Coordinates of C-alpha atoms and ligand atoms in Angstrom, one line a residue:
X1 CA 217.9 316.4 -66.5
X2 CA 216.5 313.0 -65.8
X3 CA 213.0 312.3 -67.1
X4 CA 210.7 310.8 -64.4
X5 CA 208.2 308.3 -65.8
X6 CA 205.6 307.0 -63.3
X7 CA 203.9 303.7 -63.8
X8 CA 202.0 303.5 -60.5
X9 CA 198.7 303.4 -62.3
X10 CA 199.7 300.5 -64.5
X11 CA 202.7 298.4 -63.2
X12 CA 202.0 299.6 -59.6
X13 CA 198.5 298.2 -59.6
X14 CA 199.9 294.7 -60.2
X15 CA 200.7 294.7 -56.5
X16 CA 198.7 291.9 -54.8
X17 CA 195.6 293.2 -53.2
X18 CA 195.8 296.6 -54.7
X19 CA 193.0 298.0 -56.8
X20 CA 192.3 301.5 -57.9
X21 CA 189.1 302.9 -59.2
X22 CA 189.1 305.3 -62.1
X23 CA 188.5 308.2 -59.7
X24 CA 191.4 307.0 -57.5
X25 CA 193.6 306.9 -60.6
X26 CA 192.6 310.4 -61.6
X27 CA 193.3 311.8 -58.1
X28 CA 196.7 310.1 -58.0
X29 CA 197.6 311.4 -61.4
X30 CA 196.8 315.0 -60.3
X31 CA 199.1 314.7 -57.2
X32 CA 201.9 313.1 -59.2
X33 CA 201.6 316.1 -61.6
X34 CA 202.0 318.4 -58.6
X35 CA 205.2 316.6 -57.7
X36 CA 206.6 317.3 -61.1
X37 CA 206.6 313.8 -62.6
X38 CA 207.1 314.1 -66.4
X39 CA 205.1 311.1 -67.7
X40 CA 202.2 309.2 -66.0
X41 CA 201.5 305.9 -67.5
X42 CA 197.7 305.5 -67.2
X43 CA 197.1 301.9 -68.1
X44 CA 196.9 299.3 -70.8
X45 CA 193.9 300.4 -73.1
X46 CA 194.0 297.1 -75.0
X47 CA 193.6 295.1 -71.8
X48 CA 190.6 296.5 -69.9
X49 CA 187.6 298.9 -70.2
X50 CA 188.5 300.7 -66.9
X51 CA 191.7 301.9 -68.5
X52 CA 189.8 303.1 -71.6
X53 CA 187.5 305.1 -69.2
X54 CA 190.6 306.5 -67.5
X55 CA 192.1 307.8 -70.7
X56 CA 188.8 309.4 -71.7
X57 CA 188.4 311.2 -68.4
X58 CA 192.1 312.0 -68.1
X59 CA 191.7 314.4 -71.0
X60 CA 189.8 316.7 -68.7
X61 CA 192.6 316.8 -66.1
X62 CA 194.4 320.1 -66.2
X63 CA 198.0 318.9 -65.7
X64 CA 200.8 321.3 -65.6
X65 CA 203.9 319.0 -65.8
X66 CA 202.9 315.5 -66.7
X67 CA 202.0 313.9 -70.0
X68 CA 199.5 311.0 -69.7
X69 CA 200.9 308.0 -71.5
X70 CA 199.2 304.9 -72.8
X71 CA 200.9 301.5 -72.5
X72 CA 200.8 298.6 -74.9
X73 CA 202.8 296.1 -76.8
X74 CA 204.3 295.9 -80.3
X75 CA 202.2 294.7 -83.2
X76 CA 201.5 290.9 -83.2
X77 CA 203.6 288.4 -85.1
X78 CA 202.8 288.3 -88.8
X79 CA 200.6 291.5 -88.6
X80 CA 201.7 294.8 -90.2
X81 CA 201.8 297.6 -87.6
X82 CA 199.1 299.6 -89.5
X83 CA 196.6 296.7 -89.1
X84 CA 197.3 295.9 -85.5
X85 CA 194.4 296.4 -83.1
X86 CA 196.5 296.9 -80.1
X87 CA 198.4 299.8 -81.7
X88 CA 195.2 301.3 -82.9
X89 CA 193.8 301.2 -79.3
X90 CA 196.9 303.1 -78.2
X91 CA 196.3 305.8 -80.8
X92 CA 192.6 305.9 -79.9
X93 CA 193.4 307.0 -76.4
X94 CA 194.5 310.3 -77.9
X95 CA 197.6 310.3 -75.6
X96 CA 200.5 312.4 -76.8
X97 CA 202.9 309.8 -75.5
X98 CA 202.8 306.0 -75.7
X99 CA 205.0 303.3 -74.4
X100 CA 205.2 299.9 -76.0
X101 CA 207.1 296.8 -74.8
X102 CA 208.8 294.2 -76.9
X103 CA 210.9 291.1 -76.2
X104 CA 214.6 291.6 -75.9
X105 CA 215.6 288.1 -74.8
X106 CA 215.9 285.6 -77.7
X107 CA 214.7 282.8 -75.4
X108 CA 211.4 284.6 -75.0
X109 CA 211.1 285.3 -78.7
X110 CA 211.6 281.7 -79.8
X111 CA 210.0 279.9 -76.8
X112 CA 207.2 282.2 -75.7
X113 CA 206.3 284.2 -78.8
X114 CA 207.2 281.4 -81.2
X115 CA 208.5 284.0 -83.7
X116 CA 211.8 284.2 -85.6
X117 CA 214.4 286.5 -84.2
X118 CA 214.1 288.7 -87.4
X119 CA 210.3 288.9 -87.1
X120 CA 210.6 290.2 -83.6
X121 CA 213.0 292.9 -84.8
X122 CA 210.5 293.8 -87.5
X123 CA 207.7 294.0 -85.0
X124 CA 209.7 296.4 -82.8
X125 CA 211.0 298.7 -85.6
X126 CA 207.7 298.9 -87.5
X127 CA 205.5 299.4 -84.4
X128 CA 207.7 302.3 -83.1
X129 CA 207.8 303.9 -86.6
X130 CA 204.1 303.6 -87.0
X131 CA 203.4 305.3 -83.7
X132 CA 206.0 308.0 -84.5
X133 CA 204.4 308.6 -87.9
X134 CA 201.1 309.2 -86.0
X135 CA 202.9 312.0 -84.2
X136 CA 203.3 310.5 -80.8
X137 CA 206.2 310.5 -78.4
X138 CA 207.2 306.8 -78.2
X139 CA 209.0 305.0 -75.5
X140 CA 210.2 301.4 -76.0
X141 CA 210.4 299.1 -73.0
X142 CA 212.9 296.3 -73.8
X143 CA 211.4 293.5 -71.7
X144 CA 213.8 291.1 -69.9
X145 CA 216.7 293.2 -71.3
X146 CA 219.3 292.4 -68.7
X147 CA 218.6 288.7 -68.7
X148 CA 218.6 288.7 -72.5
X149 CA 221.8 290.7 -72.6
X150 CA 223.5 288.2 -70.4
X151 CA 222.4 285.3 -72.6
X152 CA 222.9 286.8 -76.0
X153 CA 224.1 290.4 -75.9
X154 CA 224.2 290.9 -79.7
X155 CA 220.5 290.1 -80.0
X156 CA 219.4 292.2 -77.0
X157 CA 221.3 295.1 -78.5
X158 CA 219.7 294.5 -82.0
X159 CA 216.3 294.8 -80.4
X160 CA 217.3 298.2 -78.9
X161 CA 218.7 299.3 -82.2
X162 CA 215.5 298.3 -84.0
X163 CA 213.5 300.5 -81.6
X164 CA 216.0 303.4 -82.1
X165 CA 215.8 303.0 -85.9
X166 CA 212.0 303.1 -85.6
X167 CA 212.5 306.5 -84.0
X168 CA 211.9 305.7 -80.3
X169 CA 212.3 308.8 -78.0
X170 CA 213.8 306.5 -75.4
X171 CA 214.8 302.9 -75.3
X172 CA 214.1 301.6 -71.8
X173 CA 216.2 298.7 -70.5
X174 CA 214.0 296.6 -68.3
X175 CA 215.1 294.3 -65.4
X176 CA 211.8 292.5 -65.7
X177 CA 212.7 289.7 -63.3
X178 CA 214.2 292.1 -60.9
X179 CA 217.2 290.1 -59.9
X180 CA 220.1 292.0 -61.6
X181 CA 222.7 293.5 -59.2
X182 CA 223.9 297.2 -59.5
X183 CA 227.4 296.1 -60.6
X184 CA 225.9 294.4 -63.7
X185 CA 223.4 297.2 -64.4
X186 CA 226.2 299.8 -64.4
X187 CA 228.4 297.7 -66.7
X188 CA 225.6 296.8 -69.1
X189 CA 224.2 300.3 -69.4
X190 CA 227.7 301.6 -70.2
X191 CA 228.1 299.0 -72.9
X192 CA 224.7 299.8 -74.4
X193 CA 225.4 303.5 -74.3
X194 CA 228.7 302.9 -76.1
X195 CA 227.1 300.6 -78.7
X196 CA 224.2 302.9 -79.4
X197 CA 225.6 306.4 -79.3
X198 CA 223.0 309.2 -79.4
X199 CA 220.2 306.9 -78.3
X200 CA 218.3 308.1 -75.2
X201 CA 218.3 305.2 -72.7
X202 CA 215.9 304.5 -69.8
X203 CA 215.8 302.1 -66.9
X204 CA 212.8 300.1 -65.6
X205 CA 213.8 298.1 -62.5
X206 CA 212.0 295.6 -60.3
X207 CA 212.9 295.0 -56.7
X208 CA 213.2 291.2 -56.5
X209 CA 216.9 291.5 -55.4
X210 CA 216.2 294.5 -53.2
X211 CA 218.2 296.7 -55.6
X212 CA 215.6 298.5 -57.7
X213 CA 216.4 301.9 -56.4
X214 CA 220.1 301.3 -56.5
X215 CA 219.9 299.8 -60.0
X216 CA 218.0 302.9 -61.2
X217 CA 220.5 305.3 -59.7
X218 CA 223.6 303.5 -61.1
X219 CA 221.9 303.3 -64.5
X220 CA 221.5 307.1 -64.4
X221 CA 225.2 307.3 -63.5
X222 CA 226.0 305.1 -66.4
X223 CA 224.0 307.1 -69.0
X224 CA 220.3 306.5 -68.6
X225 CA 218.3 309.8 -68.7
X226 CA 214.8 308.3 -68.3
X227 CA 213.7 306.5 -65.1
X228 CA 210.6 304.4 -64.7
X229 CA 209.2 303.5 -61.4
X230 CA 206.2 303.7 -59.1
X231 CA 205.2 305.7 -56.0
X232 CA 206.3 303.9 -52.9
X233 CA 207.6 301.1 -55.0
X234 CA 204.2 299.5 -55.5
X235 CA 204.3 296.7 -58.0
X236 CA 204.0 292.9 -58.3
X237 CA 206.1 290.5 -56.3
X238 CA 208.7 292.6 -54.4
X239 CA 207.6 295.8 -56.2
X240 CA 209.0 298.3 -58.7
X241 CA 211.7 300.9 -58.2
X242 CA 210.4 303.4 -55.7
X243 CA 210.3 306.8 -57.4
X244 CA 209.9 308.5 -54.1
X245 CA 213.5 307.5 -53.1
X246 CA 214.8 307.9 -56.6
X247 CA 213.5 311.5 -57.0
X248 CA 214.9 312.4 -53.6
X249 CA 218.3 310.9 -54.4
X250 CA 218.5 312.4 -57.9
X251 CA 217.8 315.9 -56.6
X252 CA 219.5 315.9 -53.2
X253 CA 222.5 313.6 -53.9
X254 CA 223.1 313.6 -57.6
X255 CA 222.5 317.3 -58.4
X256 CA 219.8 316.5 -60.9
X257 CA 216.9 319.0 -61.3
X258 CA 214.3 316.5 -62.4
X259 CA 211.8 318.2 -60.0
X260 CA 212.2 321.7 -58.4
X261 CA 213.0 322.3 -54.7
X262 CA 209.3 323.3 -54.1
X263 CA 208.0 320.2 -55.8
X264 CA 210.4 318.0 -53.8
X265 CA 208.9 319.4 -50.6
X266 CA 205.6 317.7 -51.6
X267 CA 207.3 314.3 -51.6
X268 CA 206.1 313.1 -48.2
X269 CA 202.6 314.4 -48.8
X270 CA 202.3 312.8 -52.2
X271 CA 203.7 309.5 -51.0
X272 CA 201.2 309.3 -48.2
X273 CA 198.4 310.5 -50.5
X274 CA 199.0 307.6 -52.9
X275 CA 199.2 305.1 -50.0
X276 CA 195.9 306.3 -48.4
X277 CA 194.2 306.4 -51.8
X278 CA 195.4 302.9 -52.6
X279 CA 194.2 301.9 -49.1
X280 CA 197.7 300.6 -48.2
X281 CA 199.1 301.6 -44.8
X282 CA 202.0 304.0 -45.3
X283 CA 205.3 302.4 -44.3
X284 CA 206.6 304.4 -41.3
X285 CA 210.1 303.2 -42.1
X286 CA 210.1 304.2 -45.7
X287 CA 213.3 306.1 -46.5
X288 CA 212.9 309.9 -46.8
X289 CA 209.1 310.0 -46.3
X290 CA 208.3 307.6 -43.5
X291 CA 207.1 308.9 -40.1
X292 CA 210.1 307.3 -38.5
X293 CA 212.6 308.2 -41.3
X294 CA 214.0 311.0 -39.2
X295 CA 212.9 309.9 -35.7
X296 CA 215.9 309.7 -33.5
X297 CA 215.7 307.5 -30.5
X298 CA 218.0 307.3 -27.5
X299 CA 218.6 310.2 -25.1
X300 CA 222.1 311.3 -26.0
X301 CA 221.7 310.7 -29.7
X302 CA 218.3 312.5 -29.8
X303 CA 219.6 315.6 -28.0
X304 CA 222.7 315.6 -30.1
X305 CA 220.6 315.3 -33.3
X306 CA 218.6 318.3 -32.2
X307 CA 221.8 320.3 -31.6
X308 CA 223.7 319.2 -34.7
X309 CA 221.3 317.6 -37.2
X310 CA 223.7 317.4 -40.0
X311 CA 225.8 315.0 -38.0
X312 CA 222.9 312.5 -37.6
X313 CA 220.7 313.1 -40.7
X314 CA 221.6 312.2 -44.2
X315 CA 219.5 315.0 -45.6
X316 CA 217.4 317.8 -44.2
X317 CA 214.0 316.3 -43.7
X318 CA 212.3 319.6 -44.5
X319 CA 213.6 319.3 -48.1
X320 CA 211.4 316.3 -48.7
X321 CA 208.5 317.7 -46.6
X322 CA 209.2 315.4 -43.7
X323 CA 209.9 316.4 -40.1
X324 CA 212.6 315.3 -37.7
X325 CA 210.4 314.3 -34.8
X326 CA 212.8 315.3 -32.1
X327 CA 213.6 318.6 -33.5
X328 CA 210.0 319.1 -33.5
X329 CA 209.5 321.6 -35.1
X330 CA 206.9 323.5 -33.4
X331 CA 207.8 326.2 -36.0
X332 CA 207.6 324.0 -39.1
X333 CA 204.3 322.6 -37.8
X334 CA 202.9 326.0 -37.3
X335 CA 203.9 327.3 -40.7
X336 CA 202.5 324.3 -42.6
X337 CA 199.3 324.4 -40.7
X338 CA 198.8 328.1 -41.3
X339 CA 199.5 327.4 -45.0
X340 CA 197.1 324.5 -45.1
X341 CA 194.4 326.6 -43.4
X342 CA 194.9 329.4 -46.0
X343 CA 194.4 326.8 -48.8
X344 CA 191.1 326.0 -47.2
X345 CA 190.2 329.7 -47.0
X346 CA 190.8 330.1 -43.2
X347 CA 193.2 332.8 -42.0
X348 CA 195.1 331.7 -39.0
X349 CA 198.0 334.1 -39.2
X350 CA 196.8 336.3 -36.4
X351 CA 195.8 333.6 -34.0
X352 CA 198.8 331.7 -32.6
X353 CA 196.9 330.3 -29.7
X354 CA 194.4 328.7 -32.1
X355 CA 197.3 327.3 -34.2
X356 CA 198.8 325.7 -31.1
X357 CA 195.4 324.3 -30.1
X358 CA 194.8 322.9 -33.6
X359 CA 198.3 321.3 -33.7
X360 CA 197.7 319.6 -30.4
X361 CA 194.3 318.5 -31.6
X362 CA 195.7 317.0 -34.8
X363 CA 198.4 315.2 -32.9
X364 CA 195.9 313.7 -30.5
X365 CA 193.6 312.7 -33.4
X366 CA 196.4 311.1 -35.4
X367 CA 197.4 309.2 -32.3
X368 CA 193.8 307.8 -32.2
X369 CA 194.0 306.7 -35.8
X370 CA 192.8 309.7 -37.9
X371 CA 194.6 310.6 -41.0
X372 CA 193.9 313.9 -42.8
X373 CA 196.0 313.2 -45.9
X374 CA 193.0 312.4 -48.0
X375 CA 190.5 314.1 -45.7
X376 CA 190.9 317.8 -46.2
X377 CA 187.2 318.4 -45.6
X378 CA 187.4 316.8 -42.1
X379 CA 190.4 319.0 -41.4
X380 CA 188.4 322.1 -42.4
X381 CA 185.5 321.1 -40.2
X382 CA 187.9 320.6 -37.3
X383 CA 189.7 323.9 -37.9
X384 CA 186.4 325.7 -37.9
X385 CA 185.4 324.1 -34.6
X386 CA 188.8 325.2 -33.1
X387 CA 188.5 328.8 -34.2
X388 CA 184.9 329.1 -33.3
X389 CA 183.4 329.7 -36.7
X390 CA 181.7 326.3 -37.0
X391 CA 177.9 326.5 -37.1
X392 CA 176.4 323.0 -37.4
X393 CA 173.8 322.5 -40.1
X394 CA 172.1 320.0 -37.9
X395 CA 172.6 318.3 -34.6
X396 CA 172.2 314.6 -33.9
X397 CA 170.0 313.4 -31.1
X398 CA 170.5 309.7 -31.9
X399 CA 170.7 307.2 -34.7
X400 CA 169.9 303.5 -34.8
X401 CA 170.8 300.9 -37.4
X402 CA 169.1 297.5 -37.8
X403 CA 170.4 294.8 -40.0
X404 CA 168.2 291.9 -41.1
X405 CA 169.3 288.7 -42.9
X406 CA 166.3 287.1 -44.4
X407 CA 165.4 283.5 -45.2
X408 CA 165.8 284.2 -49.0
X409 CA 169.4 285.3 -48.4
X410 CA 168.7 289.0 -48.8
X411 CA 170.3 291.4 -46.3
X412 CA 168.4 294.6 -45.5
X413 CA 169.6 297.5 -43.4
X414 CA 167.3 300.1 -41.9
X415 CA 168.4 303.3 -40.2
X416 CA 166.6 305.8 -38.1
X417 CA 168.0 309.2 -37.3
X418 CA 166.6 311.8 -34.8
X419 CA 167.9 315.2 -35.9
X420 CA 167.4 318.8 -34.7
X421 CA 167.4 321.6 -37.3
X422 CA 166.6 325.2 -36.5
X423 CA 164.9 324.3 -33.2
X424 CA 162.8 321.5 -34.7
X425 CA 163.1 317.8 -34.2
X426 CA 162.9 315.3 -37.1
X427 CA 162.7 311.6 -37.1
X428 CA 163.4 309.8 -40.4
X429 CA 163.9 306.2 -41.4
X430 CA 165.4 304.8 -44.6
X431 CA 166.4 301.5 -46.0
X432 CA 169.7 300.8 -47.7
X433 CA 172.1 298.2 -49.0
X434 CA 174.3 298.7 -46.0
X435 CA 174.4 300.8 -42.8
X436 CA 176.2 303.8 -44.4
X437 CA 173.8 303.9 -47.3
X438 CA 170.8 303.6 -45.0
X439 CA 172.1 306.3 -42.6
X440 CA 172.8 308.6 -45.6
X441 CA 169.3 308.0 -46.8
X442 CA 167.7 308.8 -43.4
X443 CA 169.8 311.9 -42.9
X444 CA 168.8 313.2 -46.3
X445 CA 165.1 312.6 -45.6
X446 CA 165.4 314.4 -42.3
X447 CA 167.2 317.6 -43.5
X448 CA 167.0 317.5 -47.3
X449 CA 164.1 319.9 -47.5
X450 CA 166.1 322.7 -45.8
X451 CA 169.3 322.3 -47.8
X452 CA 168.8 322.1 -51.6
X453 CA 172.5 321.7 -52.1
X454 CA 172.3 318.3 -50.5
X455 CA 170.7 317.0 -53.7
X456 CA 173.9 317.4 -55.6
X457 CA 176.1 315.7 -53.0
X458 CA 176.9 312.1 -53.5
X459 CA 179.2 309.6 -51.8
X460 CA 181.5 308.3 -54.5
X461 CA 183.9 306.1 -52.5
X462 CA 184.1 304.4 -49.2
X463 CA 187.2 302.8 -47.8
X464 CA 187.6 300.9 -44.5
X465 CA 190.9 300.1 -42.8
X466 CA 191.2 298.2 -39.5
X467 CA 194.2 299.8 -37.8
X468 CA 196.6 297.9 -35.6
X469 CA 195.4 297.0 -32.2
X470 CA 196.6 299.5 -29.7
X471 CA 197.6 298.7 -26.2
X472 CA 194.7 298.4 -23.9
X473 CA 192.0 299.0 -26.5
X474 CA 190.5 297.0 -29.2
X475 CA 191.1 297.3 -32.9
X476 CA 190.2 300.7 -34.3
X477 CA 188.4 301.2 -37.7
X478 CA 189.1 304.1 -39.9
X479 CA 186.6 305.0 -42.6
X480 CA 187.5 307.3 -45.5
X481 CA 184.6 308.7 -47.6
X482 CA 185.0 310.5 -50.8
X483 CA 182.2 312.7 -52.0
X484 CA 181.4 314.9 -54.9
X485 CA 178.8 317.3 -56.3
X486 CA 179.7 317.1 -59.9
X487 CA 182.0 320.2 -59.6
X488 CA 184.5 319.1 -57.0
X489 CA 185.3 316.2 -54.7
X490 CA 186.3 316.1 -51.1
X491 CA 187.4 313.5 -48.6
X492 CA 186.4 312.9 -44.9
X493 CA 187.5 310.6 -42.2
X494 CA 186.0 308.9 -39.2
X495 CA 187.5 306.7 -36.6
X496 CA 185.9 304.5 -34.0
X497 CA 186.1 301.0 -32.5
X498 CA 182.6 300.7 -34.1
X499 CA 182.6 300.8 -37.9
X500 CA 179.1 302.3 -38.1
X501 CA 180.0 305.1 -35.8
X502 CA 183.2 305.8 -37.8
X503 CA 181.1 305.9 -40.9
X504 CA 178.6 308.3 -39.4
X505 CA 181.4 310.6 -38.4
X506 CA 182.9 310.7 -41.9
X507 CA 179.4 311.0 -43.4
X508 CA 178.5 314.0 -41.2
X509 CA 181.7 315.8 -42.1
X510 CA 181.1 315.1 -45.8
X511 CA 177.6 316.6 -45.7
X512 CA 178.8 319.6 -43.5
X513 CA 181.5 320.3 -46.0
X514 CA 179.3 319.9 -49.0
X515 CA 176.7 322.2 -47.6
X516 CA 179.2 324.9 -46.7
X517 CA 180.6 324.8 -50.2
X518 CA 177.5 324.4 -52.4
X519 CA 177.7 324.0 -56.1
X520 CA 177.8 327.3 -58.0
X521 CA 174.3 326.7 -59.5
X522 CA 172.6 325.9 -56.1
X523 CA 171.0 328.8 -54.2
X524 CA 173.0 329.9 -51.2
X525 CA 172.4 327.5 -48.4
X526 CA 170.3 328.8 -45.6
X527 CA 171.2 327.9 -42.0
X528 CA 167.9 329.0 -40.5
X529 CA 165.2 326.8 -41.9
X530 CA 161.7 328.4 -41.7
X531 CA 159.3 325.6 -40.9
Ligands
LIG601 ZN1 207.5 296.3 -64.9

């Protein structure tokens, strides 16, 4: 069985323009765990405080498959492993597994590190042994391995051997520059496997030559049993090997059971979840999981594909949780919606008419730019509206936002809301550092006294994406809000051509959801305020 090692949270975040908060990273880790990934590299504790916070909070995550792994480098030149601060920081994370990288290309050792070739071998061997002695699982990333092997195979192999002698649980061959072709990867991995019998080998490929997935798969074929990559192939330059495609290929085409059939069905959902959380538009043409990955076009082909899918589809889309759009799949849609509703505590099994209405509603909303992948709470509010169990906590008469830029450079925003609660009308005004903050403040002033649970609800994250301009209308803005009450967190979505209106929509869903699921220590929320 191939070990799947995810580095979305470390190498993936090197992607230009991508930044993940600690909360984002924790949410992504939980979903990768659902998918059945074995190791999740959380970050580089020696390099930044955000990663240290991640490791501290990751201890609270109840993961069922994955082991959180800390990343770092070997001890420094001339420093014994036991006195190296970087290695100490790795141990301080408390992670059961650690991964360290070291140089495998002699050119880098002498020209970049300015160390002797023997000193580099000492650093690798001693660092791995030190971490092993501390009781950790240790992976060794042989940096620039393929380029190093081409230049000086005996030395690149000696580095791997040093890591193996130190006790490494896997020696990972890295194509750091990403330009090696599959033919070379296959040959080199075979030679290394022959030279180092009994050593567990891994592959870490970058996509500069558009071959990262292919390189990872041929490496497995040639003897690697540990594969490193990132969700959706995120990573610097042209990206890392895309674990989404790799996992699908391993299970569906190479007969490997790295994840179960049930876990594989989460592939599309997890891929989109990571994209939305990273605020990167999901690629509709991404193999296996893209919205267009199984969308057939052209009359004859489409109807033939519907009649005889195996003749036109390389795998059954349902196995990776995707849908063939032409086959549509009224049935698949119904079943997954009923399941999703059950997860949210809403029983739809007896109401097929409601299911059809909701499906139509979702299709229409998605067309307008909504996305429910990270907005379960909005989905719940929408479901309740459709099946008639929705009781609003308040109704809006109007809101108004004023922004003022002052002479001293300060920007002030003021919001006024007119709200009806239990037959009474309230007007409240609040200031804030931006329109959402001000609206949130005004809304709380207006209804806070009726709903004690509101005090615990806070907005923890706010993401804005301008969606493509659609024909005939202007650009549409999608706002995603993440909220929590210290016990749980939930996501909501709003879409409008106006960013403030989109924000208001996501804000209202967030508060509706928070009030209908109050914290366990808050008194049951009353819907009939007695004024
Ligand atoms: Zn890398």
